[in-house]
Amino acid sequence: MENNKPRLRISWVGLALALFLLIYGIAGITKFASPNLVSVEAVIEEIETSGTGRRKSHTVYATYTYEDKTYTGVKLDYYATGMKVGDTMEIKIDPDKPGKMVTQSGFLSVALGVFLGAKAIRKAKPDEESDTY
């Protein structure tokens, strides 16, 4: 008797990657929400552009002051369309390591983890032959 009910098909590599991204993202969000972080105002001092077309990338450097010490050329790990030299923005820093900013990168990792997890576990058609069940 043949079973025509759909079964789950699992990509174990995709599931492992999804789990890693979820853990990494949640850790990043937790760190960014830490009450120990301090908000400071930074000024964009330089935007380097390399590549062309779809391979174009931007590296942003900022300057900020914390406890009467100025930190220059601190690399931001993101670029947003519309950023320009001289713009000010609020960033968060760890008072124990004030020369390095803390970013809110966890949200993208969580979103990617959820997407990959959903793609890794899907219903297989009853006629699909696979040993990945």
Coordinates of C-alpha atoms in Angstrom, one line a residue:
M1 CA 0.0 0.0 0.0
E2 CA 1.5 3.3 -1.1
N3 CA 1.5 6.3 1.2
N4 CA 0.5 9.4 -0.8
K5 CA 0.7 11.8 2.1
P6 CA 3.3 14.6 1.7
R7 CA 6.3 14.2 4.0
L8 CA 8.8 16.8 5.2
R9 CA 11.9 17.1 3.1
I10 CA 14.9 18.5 5.1
S11 CA 18.1 20.0 3.8
W12 CA 20.4 19.4 6.8
V13 CA 23.1 21.9 5.6
G14 CA 20.5 24.6 5.0
L15 CA 19.0 23.9 8.5
A16 CA 22.4 24.1 10.1
L17 CA 23.2 27.4 8.4
A18 CA 19.8 28.8 9.3
L19 CA 20.4 27.8 13.0
F20 CA 23.8 29.5 13.0
L21 CA 22.4 32.7 11.5
L22 CA 19.6 32.7 14.1
I23 CA 22.0 32.3 17.0
Y24 CA 24.4 34.9 15.6
G25 CA 21.6 37.4 14.9
I26 CA 20.0 37.0 18.4
A27 CA 23.5 37.5 20.0
G28 CA 24.0 40.6 17.9
I29 CA 20.6 42.0 18.8
T30 CA 21.1 41.2 22.5
K31 CA 24.5 43.0 22.5
F32 CA 23.1 46.1 20.7
A33 CA 20.3 46.3 23.3
S34 CA 22.8 46.1 26.2
P35 CA 22.3 48.8 28.8
N36 CA 26.1 49.1 29.0
L37 CA 26.4 50.7 25.6
V38 CA 26.6 54.5 25.2
S39 CA 25.1 56.5 22.3
V40 CA 27.4 59.1 20.7
E41 CA 27.0 61.4 17.7
A42 CA 29.4 60.6 14.9
V43 CA 30.2 62.6 11.7
I44 CA 30.9 60.8 8.5
E45 CA 34.4 61.9 7.4
E46 CA 35.0 59.8 4.3
I47 CA 33.1 57.4 2.0
E48 CA 35.3 55.2 -0.2
T49 CA 33.7 53.8 -3.3
S50 CA 35.2 50.9 -5.2
G51 CA 34.0 48.8 -8.2
T52 CA 31.3 49.6 -10.7
G53 CA 27.8 48.7 -11.5
R54 CA 26.5 45.8 -9.5
R55 CA 29.9 45.2 -7.9
K56 CA 30.0 48.8 -6.5
S57 CA 30.7 48.9 -2.7
H58 CA 31.1 51.7 -0.2
T59 CA 33.2 51.9 3.0
V60 CA 32.2 54.6 5.4
Y61 CA 34.5 56.2 8.0
A62 CA 33.3 58.3 10.9
T63 CA 34.7 60.5 13.7
Y64 CA 33.2 60.8 17.2
T65 CA 34.2 62.0 20.6
Y66 CA 33.8 60.1 23.9
E67 CA 35.0 61.3 27.2
D68 CA 37.0 64.2 25.7
K69 CA 38.9 61.8 23.3
T70 CA 38.3 62.0 19.6
Y71 CA 38.2 58.8 17.6
T72 CA 38.9 59.3 13.9
G73 CA 38.6 57.0 10.9
V74 CA 36.4 54.5 12.6
K75 CA 35.1 52.1 10.0
L76 CA 31.3 51.7 10.0
D77 CA 30.2 48.2 8.9
Y78 CA 27.3 49.4 6.8
Y79 CA 26.4 52.0 4.1
A80 CA 23.0 53.4 3.4
T81 CA 22.0 55.2 0.2
G82 CA 22.0 58.9 0.7
M83 CA 24.9 58.9 3.2
K84 CA 27.3 61.8 2.5
V85 CA 30.4 63.3 4.1
G86 CA 29.5 65.6 6.9
D87 CA 26.3 63.8 7.8
T88 CA 25.8 63.1 11.5
M89 CA 24.4 59.9 12.9
E90 CA 23.9 58.3 16.3
I91 CA 26.0 55.2 17.0
K92 CA 26.5 53.0 20.0
I93 CA 29.9 52.2 21.6
D94 CA 31.1 50.0 24.4
P95 CA 32.6 52.2 27.0
D96 CA 35.3 49.5 27.7
K97 CA 36.3 49.6 24.0
P98 CA 35.3 53.1 22.9
G99 CA 37.3 53.0 19.6
K100 CA 35.0 50.4 18.2
M101 CA 31.3 50.9 17.4
V102 CA 28.6 48.4 18.0
T103 CA 26.2 47.8 15.2
Q104 CA 22.7 46.5 14.9
S105 CA 23.6 43.7 12.4
G106 CA 21.6 41.0 14.1
F107 CA 18.3 41.8 12.5
L108 CA 19.5 40.8 9.0
S109 CA 21.0 37.6 10.3
V110 CA 17.7 36.6 12.0
A111 CA 15.7 37.4 8.9
L112 CA 18.1 35.3 6.7
G113 CA 18.0 32.5 9.3
V114 CA 14.2 32.3 9.2
F115 CA 14.1 32.4 5.4
L116 CA 16.7 29.6 5.1
G117 CA 15.0 27.6 7.7
A118 CA 11.7 27.8 5.9
K119 CA 13.4 26.8 2.6
A120 CA 15.4 23.9 4.3
I121 CA 12.2 22.3 5.7
R122 CA 9.5 22.0 3.1
K123 CA 6.8 19.5 2.1
A124 CA 7.9 17.0 -0.5
K125 CA 5.6 15.8 -3.2
P126 CA 4.5 12.2 -2.7
D127 CA 6.2 11.1 -5.9
E128 CA 9.6 12.7 -5.1
E129 CA 12.3 10.1 -4.5
S130 CA 14.7 11.2 -1.8
D131 CA 16.6 9.8 1.0
T132 CA 16.7 13.1 2.9
Y133 CA 13.5 12.5 4.9

